[in-house]
Amino acid sequence: MEIYINGKYYSREDAKISVFDHGLLYGDGVFEGIRVYNNRVFRLQEHLLRLYESARAIALGIPIPREQMRRDVLETLRRNGMSDAYIRLVVTRGEGNLGLNPFACREPQVIIIVDTIALYPREHYEKGLAVITAATQRNLPEAVNPRIKSLNYLNNILAKIEAITSGVEEAIMLNSFGLVSECTGDNIFSICKGVILTPAISMGVLEGITRNVVVSLARQHNIPVKQVVMTRHDLFIAEEAFLTGSAAEIVPVVKIDGRLIGDGRPGPITRKLMEWYHHLTREEGVPVN
Ligand code: PMP
């Protein structure tokens, strides 16, 4: 494995950053998780755009321009020689002192790791996932905006702990109004009376790239999609539900807080979307070579 740090390549053992890096000390930094299918990087431009936007929102100047980052991601992929992979792109605030001041950190660290990922066991894609609603609320957008894909994931991890300790893999997070926002690392969708619904960005969610792909796939196939205010009740009475994310792709949800969704099996629209998504990921994308 060859890991990129600030333009140089290191083995897994030698890829190290300072214990004074504010990414470690304070979760001060941003990241992206990107998929490679069949030697093509899926939605690379969108991920790079979001990375630079997240950085801008936290006043973190990424030391290389977006075009250079794109070239470096592709070069790291070539060096690792994997045709199907998961790219973790991280930019930390860099080395500082033990105080909070981010402006005392002079050199942000740009890290590119290429590896594999399997988020949920295969059977969940066939049988569907059971999820719970977490008691932990999603961060207030006015406090830590979920639109920033930052290294500070404690809010999500607290909800993930609730999921795992309750015997399920994933948790739905509500915002401070008790409305559905998203899951700990995925966006959520439901299908009601044939309409695909997902919480609006203003509900306090990350604008998922997979979420946007699903919205456009649905529109292409003339299935109505709406970005809405969603309650738990709306989920309980849904015909279908599913989660989306670059790592998870599209995963059906068949049980929420002990209530079966539809007939408790992945629904027909979800299965269609999974199929369309699968094809799209193999057809589109930036060629690695
Ligand atoms: N919400 C959260 C909190 C996430 O961390 C992620 C990404 N893992 C998503 C949604 C899905 O985003 P994307 O489709 O861009 O991967």
PDB file of C-alpha atoms and ligand atoms in Angstrom:
ATOM      1  CA  MET A   1       0.000   0.000   0.000  1.00  0.00           C
ATOM      2  CA  GLU A   2       1.317   3.440  -0.957  1.00  0.00           C
ATOM      3  CA  ILE A   3      -0.098   6.323   1.063  1.00  0.00           C
ATOM      4  CA  TYR A   4       0.146   9.917  -0.125  1.00  0.00           C
ATOM      5  CA  ILE A   5       1.055  12.609   2.382  1.00  0.00           C
ATOM      6  CA  ASN A   6       1.703  16.107   1.026  1.00  0.00           C
ATOM      7  CA  GLY A   7       2.943  14.945  -2.352  1.00  0.00           C
ATOM      8  CA  LYS A   8       5.147  12.091  -1.129  1.00  0.00           C
ATOM      9  CA  TYR A   9       4.383   8.379  -0.934  1.00  0.00           C
ATOM     10  CA  TYR A  10       4.911   6.175   2.115  1.00  0.00           C
ATOM     11  CA  SER A  11       4.337   2.556   3.063  1.00  0.00           C
ATOM     12  CA  ARG A  12       1.554   1.838   5.542  1.00  0.00           C
ATOM     13  CA  GLU A  13       4.129   1.546   8.348  1.00  0.00           C
ATOM     14  CA  ASP A  14       5.844   4.815   7.483  1.00  0.00           C
ATOM     15  CA  ALA A  15       2.758   6.942   6.786  1.00  0.00           C
ATOM     16  CA  LYS A  16       2.672   9.047   9.957  1.00  0.00           C
ATOM     17  CA  ILE A  17       1.627  12.496  11.051  1.00  0.00           C
ATOM     18  CA  SER A  18       2.471  14.509  14.154  1.00  0.00           C
ATOM     19  CA  VAL A  19       0.757  13.932  17.506  1.00  0.00           C
ATOM     20  CA  PHE A  20       0.475  17.748  17.554  1.00  0.00           C
ATOM     21  CA  ASP A  21      -1.710  17.710  14.440  1.00  0.00           C
ATOM     22  CA  HIS A  22      -5.023  19.413  15.237  1.00  0.00           C
ATOM     23  CA  GLY A  23      -6.760  16.763  13.161  1.00  0.00           C
ATOM     24  CA  LEU A  24      -5.868  14.376  15.983  1.00  0.00           C
ATOM     25  CA  LEU A  25      -6.066  16.793  18.890  1.00  0.00           C
ATOM     26  CA  TYR A  26      -9.388  18.427  17.943  1.00  0.00           C
ATOM     27  CA  GLY A  27     -10.895  16.648  14.938  1.00  0.00           C
ATOM     28  CA  ASP A  28      -9.978  19.808  13.054  1.00  0.00           C
ATOM     29  CA  GLY A  29      -9.962  18.901   9.387  1.00  0.00           C
ATOM     30  CA  VAL A  30     -12.117  17.640   6.538  1.00  0.00           C
ATOM     31  CA  PHE A  31     -12.388  14.445   4.534  1.00  0.00           C
ATOM     32  CA  GLU A  32     -14.075  12.547   1.703  1.00  0.00           C
ATOM     33  CA  GLY A  33     -14.794   8.889   1.013  1.00  0.00           C
ATOM     34  CA  ILE A  34     -14.790   8.119  -2.707  1.00  0.00           C
ATOM     35  CA  ARG A  35     -15.398   4.873  -4.615  1.00  0.00           C
ATOM     36  CA  VAL A  36     -13.566   3.403  -7.567  1.00  0.00           C
ATOM     37  CA  TYR A  37     -15.430   0.910  -9.717  1.00  0.00           C
ATOM     38  CA  ASN A  38     -13.796  -0.903 -12.578  1.00  0.00           C
ATOM     39  CA  ASN A  39     -10.888   1.556 -12.834  1.00  0.00           C
ATOM     40  CA  ARG A  40     -13.160   4.585 -12.794  1.00  0.00           C
ATOM     41  CA  VAL A  41     -13.522   7.074  -9.962  1.00  0.00           C
ATOM     42  CA  PHE A  42     -17.199   7.683  -9.298  1.00  0.00           C
ATOM     43  CA  ARG A  43     -18.255  11.335  -8.976  1.00  0.00           C
ATOM     44  CA  LEU A  44     -14.686  12.548  -8.356  1.00  0.00           C
ATOM     45  CA  GLN A  45     -15.435  16.180  -9.219  1.00  0.00           C
ATOM     46  CA  GLU A  46     -18.382  16.315  -6.808  1.00  0.00           C
ATOM     47  CA  HIS A  47     -16.289  14.883  -3.963  1.00  0.00           C
ATOM     48  CA  LEU A  48     -13.445  17.315  -4.627  1.00  0.00           C
ATOM     49  CA  LEU A  49     -15.862  20.224  -4.749  1.00  0.00           C
ATOM     50  CA  ARG A  50     -17.398  19.229  -1.414  1.00  0.00           C
ATOM     51  CA  LEU A  51     -13.956  18.766   0.158  1.00  0.00           C
ATOM     52  CA  TYR A  52     -12.904  22.283  -0.844  1.00  0.00           C
ATOM     53  CA  GLU A  53     -16.258  23.702   0.297  1.00  0.00           C
ATOM     54  CA  SER A  54     -15.973  21.971   3.689  1.00  0.00           C
ATOM     55  CA  ALA A  55     -12.428  23.340   4.028  1.00  0.00           C
ATOM     56  CA  ARG A  56     -13.592  26.833   3.130  1.00  0.00           C
ATOM     57  CA  ALA A  57     -16.326  26.644   5.767  1.00  0.00           C
ATOM     58  CA  ILE A  58     -13.732  25.960   8.469  1.00  0.00           C
ATOM     59  CA  ALA A  59     -11.222  28.512   7.128  1.00  0.00           C
ATOM     60  CA  LEU A  60      -8.795  25.755   6.164  1.00  0.00           C
ATOM     61  CA  GLY A  61      -6.722  26.577   3.109  1.00  0.00           C
ATOM     62  CA  ILE A  62      -5.945  23.383   1.206  1.00  0.00           C
ATOM     63  CA  PRO A  63      -2.337  23.879   0.045  1.00  0.00           C
ATOM     64  CA  ILE A  64      -2.904  22.530  -3.490  1.00  0.00           C
ATOM     65  CA  PRO A  65      -5.509  23.564  -6.068  1.00  0.00           C
ATOM     66  CA  ARG A  66      -8.405  21.258  -6.894  1.00  0.00           C
ATOM     67  CA  GLU A  67      -6.954  20.257 -10.264  1.00  0.00           C
ATOM     68  CA  GLN A  68      -3.684  19.173  -8.607  1.00  0.00           C
ATOM     69  CA  MET A  69      -5.646  17.227  -5.991  1.00  0.00           C
ATOM     70  CA  ARG A  70      -7.491  15.447  -8.789  1.00  0.00           C
ATOM     71  CA  ARG A  71      -4.204  14.465 -10.433  1.00  0.00           C
ATOM     72  CA  ASP A  72      -2.735  13.329  -7.101  1.00  0.00           C
ATOM     73  CA  VAL A  73      -5.776  11.167  -6.332  1.00  0.00           C
ATOM     74  CA  LEU A  74      -5.481   9.482  -9.748  1.00  0.00           C
ATOM     75  CA  GLU A  75      -1.721   8.989  -9.346  1.00  0.00           C
ATOM     76  CA  THR A  76      -2.203   7.440  -5.880  1.00  0.00           C
ATOM     77  CA  LEU A  77      -4.740   5.070  -7.401  1.00  0.00           C
ATOM     78  CA  ARG A  78      -2.379   4.070 -10.201  1.00  0.00           C
ATOM     79  CA  ARG A  79       0.395   3.392  -7.711  1.00  0.00           C
ATOM     80  CA  ASN A  80      -1.878   1.137  -5.669  1.00  0.00           C
ATOM     81  CA  GLY A  81      -3.093  -0.714  -8.757  1.00  0.00           C
ATOM     82  CA  MET A  82      -6.590  -1.492  -7.497  1.00  0.00           C
ATOM     83  CA  SER A  83      -9.452  -1.481 -10.004  1.00  0.00           C
ATOM     84  CA  ASP A  84     -12.133  -1.427  -7.273  1.00  0.00           C
ATOM     85  CA  ALA A  85     -11.303   0.603  -4.221  1.00  0.00           C
ATOM     86  CA  TYR A  86     -12.279   3.122  -1.596  1.00  0.00           C
ATOM     87  CA  ILE A  87     -10.333   6.388  -1.439  1.00  0.00           C
ATOM     88  CA  ARG A  88     -10.073   8.237   1.853  1.00  0.00           C
ATOM     89  CA  LEU A  89      -9.023  11.805   1.216  1.00  0.00           C
ATOM     90  CA  VAL A  90      -8.177  13.727   4.396  1.00  0.00           C
ATOM     91  CA  VAL A  91      -6.960  17.261   4.998  1.00  0.00           C
ATOM     92  CA  THR A  92      -5.990  18.015   8.582  1.00  0.00           C
ATOM     93  CA  ARG A  93      -5.312  21.441  10.070  1.00  0.00           C
ATOM     94  CA  GLY A  94      -1.714  20.355  10.543  1.00  0.00           C
ATOM     95  CA  GLU A  95       0.781  20.558  13.345  1.00  0.00           C
ATOM     96  CA  GLY A  96       0.205  23.254  15.954  1.00  0.00           C
ATOM     97  CA  ASN A  97       0.576  23.622  19.676  1.00  0.00           C
ATOM     98  CA  LEU A  98      -1.696  22.293  22.419  1.00  0.00           C
ATOM     99  CA  GLY A  99      -3.929  25.365  22.226  1.00  0.00           C
ATOM    100  CA  LEU A 100      -6.988  25.542  19.982  1.00  0.00           C
ATOM    101  CA  ASN A 101      -5.822  28.329  17.679  1.00  0.00           C
ATOM    102  CA  PRO A 102      -6.085  26.883  14.164  1.00  0.00           C
ATOM    103  CA  PHE A 103      -4.045  29.779  12.755  1.00  0.00           C
ATOM    104  CA  ALA A 104      -1.052  28.578  14.737  1.00  0.00           C
ATOM    105  CA  CYS A 105      -1.028  25.522  12.451  1.00  0.00           C
ATOM    106  CA  ARG A 106       1.096  26.384   9.454  1.00  0.00           C
ATOM    107  CA  GLU A 107       0.976  23.326   7.224  1.00  0.00           C
ATOM    108  CA  PRO A 108      -2.245  21.392   6.555  1.00  0.00           C
ATOM    109  CA  GLN A 109      -1.614  17.708   5.911  1.00  0.00           C
ATOM    110  CA  VAL A 110      -3.122  16.240   2.749  1.00  0.00           C
ATOM    111  CA  ILE A 111      -3.517  12.484   2.992  1.00  0.00           C
ATOM    112  CA  ILE A 112      -4.772  10.039   0.344  1.00  0.00           C
ATOM    113  CA  ILE A 113      -5.351   6.409   1.328  1.00  0.00           C
ATOM    114  CA  VAL A 114      -6.518   3.760  -1.131  1.00  0.00           C
ATOM    115  CA  ASP A 115      -8.043   0.651   0.392  1.00  0.00           C
ATOM    116  CA  THR A 116     -11.167  -1.517   0.214  1.00  0.00           C
ATOM    117  CA  ILE A 117     -14.339  -1.093   2.241  1.00  0.00           C
ATOM    118  CA  ALA A 118     -17.422  -3.180   2.983  1.00  0.00           C
ATOM    119  CA  LEU A 119     -19.726  -1.175   5.174  1.00  0.00           C
ATOM    120  CA  TYR A 120     -22.519  -3.645   5.831  1.00  0.00           C
ATOM    121  CA  PRO A 121     -22.550  -7.433   5.438  1.00  0.00           C
ATOM    122  CA  ARG A 122     -23.771  -8.594   1.997  1.00  0.00           C
ATOM    123  CA  GLU A 123     -26.973 -10.131   3.389  1.00  0.00           C
ATOM    124  CA  HIS A 124     -28.286  -6.679   4.383  1.00  0.00           C
ATOM    125  CA  TYR A 125     -28.426  -5.706   0.718  1.00  0.00           C
ATOM    126  CA  GLU A 126     -30.609  -8.733   0.014  1.00  0.00           C
ATOM    127  CA  LYS A 127     -32.732  -8.862   3.162  1.00  0.00           C
ATOM    128  CA  GLY A 128     -32.608  -5.238   4.294  1.00  0.00           C
ATOM    129  CA  LEU A 129     -31.371  -3.512   7.411  1.00  0.00           C
ATOM    130  CA  ALA A 130     -33.052  -2.957  10.786  1.00  0.00           C
ATOM    131  CA  VAL A 131     -32.386   0.482  12.280  1.00  0.00           C
ATOM    132  CA  ILE A 132     -33.339   2.410  15.392  1.00  0.00           C
ATOM    133  CA  THR A 133     -33.834   6.082  16.130  1.00  0.00           C
ATOM    134  CA  ALA A 134     -31.026   7.409  18.306  1.00  0.00           C
ATOM    135  CA  ALA A 135     -31.651   9.535  21.382  1.00  0.00           C
ATOM    136  CA  THR A 136     -28.573  11.542  20.394  1.00  0.00           C
ATOM    137  CA  GLN A 137     -29.715  14.523  18.319  1.00  0.00           C
ATOM    138  CA  ARG A 138     -27.969  15.550  15.118  1.00  0.00           C
ATOM    139  CA  ASN A 139     -25.684  18.560  15.569  1.00  0.00           C
ATOM    140  CA  LEU A 140     -27.459  21.891  15.209  1.00  0.00           C
ATOM    141  CA  PRO A 141     -26.585  23.431  11.834  1.00  0.00           C
ATOM    142  CA  GLU A 142     -25.976  26.685  13.737  1.00  0.00           C
ATOM    143  CA  ALA A 143     -23.400  24.896  15.931  1.00  0.00           C
ATOM    144  CA  VAL A 144     -21.528  22.377  13.779  1.00  0.00           C
ATOM    145  CA  ASN A 145     -23.178  22.346  10.380  1.00  0.00           C
ATOM    146  CA  PRO A 146     -23.647  18.748   9.159  1.00  0.00           C
ATOM    147  CA  ARG A 147     -22.978  20.066   5.639  1.00  0.00           C
ATOM    148  CA  ILE A 148     -19.314  20.271   6.634  1.00  0.00           C
ATOM    149  CA  LYS A 149     -17.757  16.853   6.197  1.00  0.00           C
ATOM    150  CA  SER A 150     -15.325  17.342   9.037  1.00  0.00           C
ATOM    151  CA  LEU A 151     -13.076  14.968  10.950  1.00  0.00           C
ATOM    152  CA  ASN A 152     -15.223  15.641  14.011  1.00  0.00           C
ATOM    153  CA  TYR A 153     -17.617  12.670  13.935  1.00  0.00           C
ATOM    154  CA  LEU A 154     -18.354  12.302  17.647  1.00  0.00           C
ATOM    155  CA  ASN A 155     -21.987  13.313  17.168  1.00  0.00           C
ATOM    156  CA  ASN A 156     -22.389  10.467  14.678  1.00  0.00           C
ATOM    157  CA  ILE A 157     -20.336   8.043  16.777  1.00  0.00           C
ATOM    158  CA  LEU A 158     -22.562   8.637  19.812  1.00  0.00           C
ATOM    159  CA  ALA A 159     -25.560   7.631  17.721  1.00  0.00           C
ATOM    160  CA  LYS A 160     -23.643   4.681  16.243  1.00  0.00           C
ATOM    161  CA  ILE A 161     -22.935   3.450  19.786  1.00  0.00           C
ATOM    162  CA  GLU A 162     -26.683   3.445  20.431  1.00  0.00           C
ATOM    163  CA  ALA A 163     -27.275   1.428  17.264  1.00  0.00           C
ATOM    164  CA  ILE A 164     -24.634  -1.195  17.987  1.00  0.00           C
ATOM    165  CA  THR A 165     -25.550  -1.560  21.666  1.00  0.00           C
ATOM    166  CA  SER A 166     -29.190  -2.027  20.581  1.00  0.00           C
ATOM    167  CA  GLY A 167     -28.176  -4.860  18.275  1.00  0.00           C
ATOM    168  CA  VAL A 168     -28.596  -3.054  14.934  1.00  0.00           C
ATOM    169  CA  GLU A 169     -26.083  -1.598  12.505  1.00  0.00           C
ATOM    170  CA  GLU A 170     -27.394   1.895  12.004  1.00  0.00           C
ATOM    171  CA  ALA A 171     -29.304   4.701  13.723  1.00  0.00           C
ATOM    172  CA  ILE A 172     -31.552   7.456  12.428  1.00  0.00           C
ATOM    173  CA  MET A 173     -30.734  10.851  13.893  1.00  0.00           C
ATOM    174  CA  LEU A 174     -33.392  13.499  14.531  1.00  0.00           C
ATOM    175  CA  ASN A 175     -32.692  17.209  14.541  1.00  0.00           C
ATOM    176  CA  SER A 176     -33.469  19.540  17.427  1.00  0.00           C
ATOM    177  CA  PHE A 177     -37.101  19.776  16.231  1.00  0.00           C
ATOM    178  CA  GLY A 178     -37.498  16.011  16.453  1.00  0.00           C
ATOM    179  CA  LEU A 179     -37.512  15.744  12.648  1.00  0.00           C
ATOM    180  CA  VAL A 180     -35.636  13.080  10.707  1.00  0.00           C
ATOM    181  CA  SER A 181     -32.249  14.253   9.443  1.00  0.00           C
ATOM    182  CA  GLU A 182     -30.018  11.350   8.383  1.00  0.00           C
ATOM    183  CA  CYS A 183     -28.167   8.304   9.680  1.00  0.00           C
ATOM    184  CA  THR A 184     -24.700   8.248  11.222  1.00  0.00           C
ATOM    185  CA  GLY A 185     -22.893   7.925   7.892  1.00  0.00           C
ATOM    186  CA  ASP A 186     -25.677   7.772   5.319  1.00  0.00           C
ATOM    187  CA  ASN A 187     -28.632   9.772   4.037  1.00  0.00           C
ATOM    188  CA  ILE A 188     -32.132   8.351   4.423  1.00  0.00           C
ATOM    189  CA  PHE A 189     -35.012   7.988   1.967  1.00  0.00           C
ATOM    190  CA  SER A 190     -38.547   6.686   2.185  1.00  0.00           C
ATOM    191  CA  ILE A 191     -41.155   5.893  -0.436  1.00  0.00           C
ATOM    192  CA  CYS A 192     -44.737   6.893   0.236  1.00  0.00           C
ATOM    193  CA  LYS A 193     -47.572   6.452  -2.257  1.00  0.00           C
ATOM    194  CA  GLY A 194     -44.994   5.962  -4.998  1.00  0.00           C
ATOM    195  CA  VAL A 195     -43.147   9.225  -4.209  1.00  0.00           C
ATOM    196  CA  ILE A 196     -39.494   9.118  -3.130  1.00  0.00           C
ATOM    197  CA  LEU A 197     -38.929  11.335  -0.086  1.00  0.00           C
ATOM    198  CA  THR A 198     -35.771  12.486   1.645  1.00  0.00           C
ATOM    199  CA  PRO A 199     -35.172  15.118   4.333  1.00  0.00           C
ATOM    200  CA  ALA A 200     -34.312  18.543   2.901  1.00  0.00           C
ATOM    201  CA  ILE A 201     -30.752  19.807   3.466  1.00  0.00           C
ATOM    202  CA  SER A 202     -32.210  22.414   5.847  1.00  0.00           C
ATOM    203  CA  MET A 203     -33.142  19.564   8.224  1.00  0.00           C
ATOM    204  CA  GLY A 204     -29.428  19.423   9.095  1.00  0.00           C
ATOM    205  CA  VAL A 205     -27.937  16.790   6.825  1.00  0.00           C
ATOM    206  CA  LEU A 206     -24.824  16.257   4.782  1.00  0.00           C
ATOM    207  CA  GLU A 207     -25.644  16.801   1.112  1.00  0.00           C
ATOM    208  CA  GLY A 208     -24.703  13.294   0.128  1.00  0.00           C
ATOM    209  CA  ILE A 209     -23.331  12.719  -3.340  1.00  0.00           C
ATOM    210  CA  THR A 210     -25.112   9.363  -3.514  1.00  0.00           C
ATOM    211  CA  ARG A 211     -28.276  11.150  -2.369  1.00  0.00           C
ATOM    212  CA  ASN A 212     -27.982  13.493  -5.349  1.00  0.00           C
ATOM    213  CA  VAL A 213     -27.332  10.587  -7.712  1.00  0.00           C
ATOM    214  CA  VAL A 214     -30.460   8.803  -6.440  1.00  0.00           C
ATOM    215  CA  VAL A 215     -32.534  11.959  -6.909  1.00  0.00           C
ATOM    216  CA  SER A 216     -31.383  12.304 -10.514  1.00  0.00           C
ATOM    217  CA  LEU A 217     -31.798   8.565 -11.245  1.00  0.00           C
ATOM    218  CA  ALA A 218     -35.380   8.739  -9.986  1.00  0.00           C
ATOM    219  CA  ARG A 219     -36.107  11.818 -12.110  1.00  0.00           C
ATOM    220  CA  GLN A 220     -34.626  10.143 -15.189  1.00  0.00           C
ATOM    221  CA  HIS A 221     -37.009   7.249 -14.662  1.00  0.00           C
ATOM    222  CA  ASN A 222     -40.010   9.519 -14.039  1.00  0.00           C
ATOM    223  CA  ILE A 223     -40.394   8.609 -10.383  1.00  0.00           C
ATOM    224  CA  PRO A 224     -41.399  11.688  -8.392  1.00  0.00           C
ATOM    225  CA  VAL A 225     -38.882  12.805  -5.717  1.00  0.00           C
ATOM    226  CA  LYS A 226     -39.401  15.375  -2.983  1.00  0.00           C
ATOM    227  CA  GLN A 227     -37.084  16.869  -0.385  1.00  0.00           C
ATOM    228  CA  VAL A 228     -39.299  17.210   2.632  1.00  0.00           C
ATOM    229  CA  VAL A 229     -39.834  17.683   6.350  1.00  0.00           C
ATOM    230  CA  MET A 230     -39.948  14.077   7.591  1.00  0.00           C
ATOM    231  CA  THR A 231     -41.172  12.715  10.911  1.00  0.00           C
ATOM    232  CA  ARG A 232     -40.655   9.265  12.421  1.00  0.00           C
ATOM    233  CA  HIS A 233     -44.346   8.665  11.757  1.00  0.00           C
ATOM    234  CA  ASP A 234     -43.745   9.260   8.033  1.00  0.00           C
ATOM    235  CA  LEU A 235     -41.099   6.544   8.162  1.00  0.00           C
ATOM    236  CA  PHE A 236     -43.298   4.080  10.070  1.00  0.00           C
ATOM    237  CA  ILE A 237     -46.038   4.316   7.414  1.00  0.00           C
ATOM    238  CA  ALA A 238     -43.645   4.263   4.436  1.00  0.00           C
ATOM    239  CA  GLU A 239     -43.904   1.554   1.794  1.00  0.00           C
ATOM    240  CA  GLU A 240     -40.134   1.376   1.431  1.00  0.00           C
ATOM    241  CA  ALA A 241     -37.044   2.920   2.961  1.00  0.00           C
ATOM    242  CA  PHE A 242     -33.339   2.910   2.157  1.00  0.00           C
ATOM    243  CA  LEU A 243     -30.042   4.554   3.042  1.00  0.00           C
ATOM    244  CA  THR A 244     -27.452   6.010   0.669  1.00  0.00           C
ATOM    245  CA  GLY A 245     -23.743   6.736   0.914  1.00  0.00           C
ATOM    246  CA  SER A 246     -20.598   6.344  -1.148  1.00  0.00           C
ATOM    247  CA  ALA A 247     -19.429   3.441   0.999  1.00  0.00           C
ATOM    248  CA  ALA A 248     -22.857   1.885   1.681  1.00  0.00           C
ATOM    249  CA  GLU A 249     -24.231   2.636  -1.830  1.00  0.00           C
ATOM    250  CA  ILE A 250     -27.981   1.933  -1.563  1.00  0.00           C
ATOM    251  CA  VAL A 251     -29.042  -0.315   1.305  1.00  0.00           C
ATOM    252  CA  PRO A 252     -32.700  -1.225   1.922  1.00  0.00           C
ATOM    253  CA  VAL A 253     -34.202  -0.625   5.379  1.00  0.00           C
ATOM    254  CA  VAL A 254     -36.899  -3.078   6.437  1.00  0.00           C
ATOM    255  CA  LYS A 255     -37.391  -2.338  10.122  1.00  0.00           C
ATOM    256  CA  ILE A 256     -37.387   0.954  12.050  1.00  0.00           C
ATOM    257  CA  ASP A 257     -37.732   0.962  15.850  1.00  0.00           C
ATOM    258  CA  GLY A 258     -39.311  -2.498  15.714  1.00  0.00           C
ATOM    259  CA  ARG A 259     -41.886  -1.573  13.026  1.00  0.00           C
ATOM    260  CA  LEU A 260     -41.746  -3.438   9.737  1.00  0.00           C
ATOM    261  CA  ILE A 261     -41.456  -1.208   6.683  1.00  0.00           C
ATOM    262  CA  GLY A 262     -43.853  -2.369   3.955  1.00  0.00           C
ATOM    263  CA  ASP A 263     -43.915  -6.150   4.083  1.00  0.00           C
ATOM    264  CA  GLY A 264     -40.504  -6.309   5.765  1.00  0.00           C
ATOM    265  CA  ARG A 265     -38.619  -6.995   2.552  1.00  0.00           C
ATOM    266  CA  PRO A 266     -36.690  -4.632   0.262  1.00  0.00           C
ATOM    267  CA  GLY A 267     -39.303  -2.929  -1.916  1.00  0.00           C
ATOM    268  CA  PRO A 268     -39.508  -2.863  -5.743  1.00  0.00           C
ATOM    269  CA  ILE A 269     -38.496   0.802  -6.203  1.00  0.00           C
ATOM    270  CA  THR A 270     -35.512   0.378  -3.867  1.00  0.00           C
ATOM    271  CA  ARG A 271     -34.401  -2.700  -5.802  1.00  0.00           C
ATOM    272  CA  LYS A 272     -34.737  -0.842  -9.117  1.00  0.00           C
ATOM    273  CA  LEU A 273     -32.672   2.059  -7.772  1.00  0.00           C
ATOM    274  CA  MET A 274     -30.010  -0.378  -6.554  1.00  0.00           C
ATOM    275  CA  GLU A 275     -29.839  -1.880 -10.020  1.00  0.00           C
ATOM    276  CA  TRP A 276     -29.654   1.504 -11.793  1.00  0.00           C
ATOM    277  CA  TYR A 277     -27.045   2.699  -9.312  1.00  0.00           C
ATOM    278  CA  HIS A 278     -24.964  -0.415  -9.880  1.00  0.00           C
ATOM    279  CA  HIS A 279     -24.979   0.137 -13.660  1.00  0.00           C
ATOM    280  CA  LEU A 280     -24.227   3.836 -13.378  1.00  0.00           C
ATOM    281  CA  THR A 281     -21.216   3.261 -11.124  1.00  0.00           C
ATOM    282  CA  ARG A 282     -19.728   0.870 -13.700  1.00  0.00           C
ATOM    283  CA  GLU A 283     -20.433   3.080 -16.692  1.00  0.00           C
ATOM    284  CA  GLU A 284     -19.537   6.542 -15.452  1.00  0.00           C
ATOM    285  CA  GLY A 285     -16.570   7.955 -13.657  1.00  0.00           C
ATOM    286  CA  VAL A 286     -13.135   9.382 -14.287  1.00  0.00           C
ATOM    287  CA  PRO A 287     -10.815   6.723 -15.824  1.00  0.00           C
ATOM    288  CA  VAL A 288      -7.804   6.000 -13.615  1.00  0.00           C
ATOM    289  CA  ASN A 289      -5.423   5.382 -16.541  1.00  0.00           C
TER     290      ASN A 289
HETATM  291  N1  PMP B   1     -24.340  11.556   5.883  1.00  0.00           N
HETATM  292  C1  PMP B   1     -23.214  11.445   6.598  1.00  0.00           C
HETATM  293  C2  PMP B   1     -23.213  11.899   8.010  1.00  0.00           C
HETATM  294  C3  PMP B   1     -22.055  10.902   6.012  1.00  0.00           C
HETATM  295  O1  PMP B   1     -20.932  10.798   6.717  1.00  0.00           O
HETATM  296  C4  PMP B   1     -22.109  10.473   4.670  1.00  0.00           C
HETATM  297  C5  PMP B   1     -20.883   9.928   3.979  1.00  0.00           C
HETATM  298  N2  PMP B   1     -20.339   8.816   4.605  1.00  0.00           N
HETATM  299  C6  PMP B   1     -23.319  10.572   3.975  1.00  0.00           C
HETATM  300  C7  PMP B   1     -24.415  11.144   4.606  1.00  0.00           C
HETATM  301  C8  PMP B   1     -23.431  10.115   2.553  1.00  0.00           C
HETATM  302  O2  PMP B   1     -22.706  10.970   1.705  1.00  0.00           O
HETATM  303  P1  PMP B   1     -22.111  10.478   0.310  1.00  0.00           P
HETATM  304  O3  PMP B   1     -23.248   9.915  -0.458  1.00  0.00           O
HETATM  305  O4  PMP B   1     -21.585  11.728  -0.304  1.00  0.00           O
HETATM  306  O5  PMP B   1     -21.061   9.490   0.597  1.00  0.00           O
END
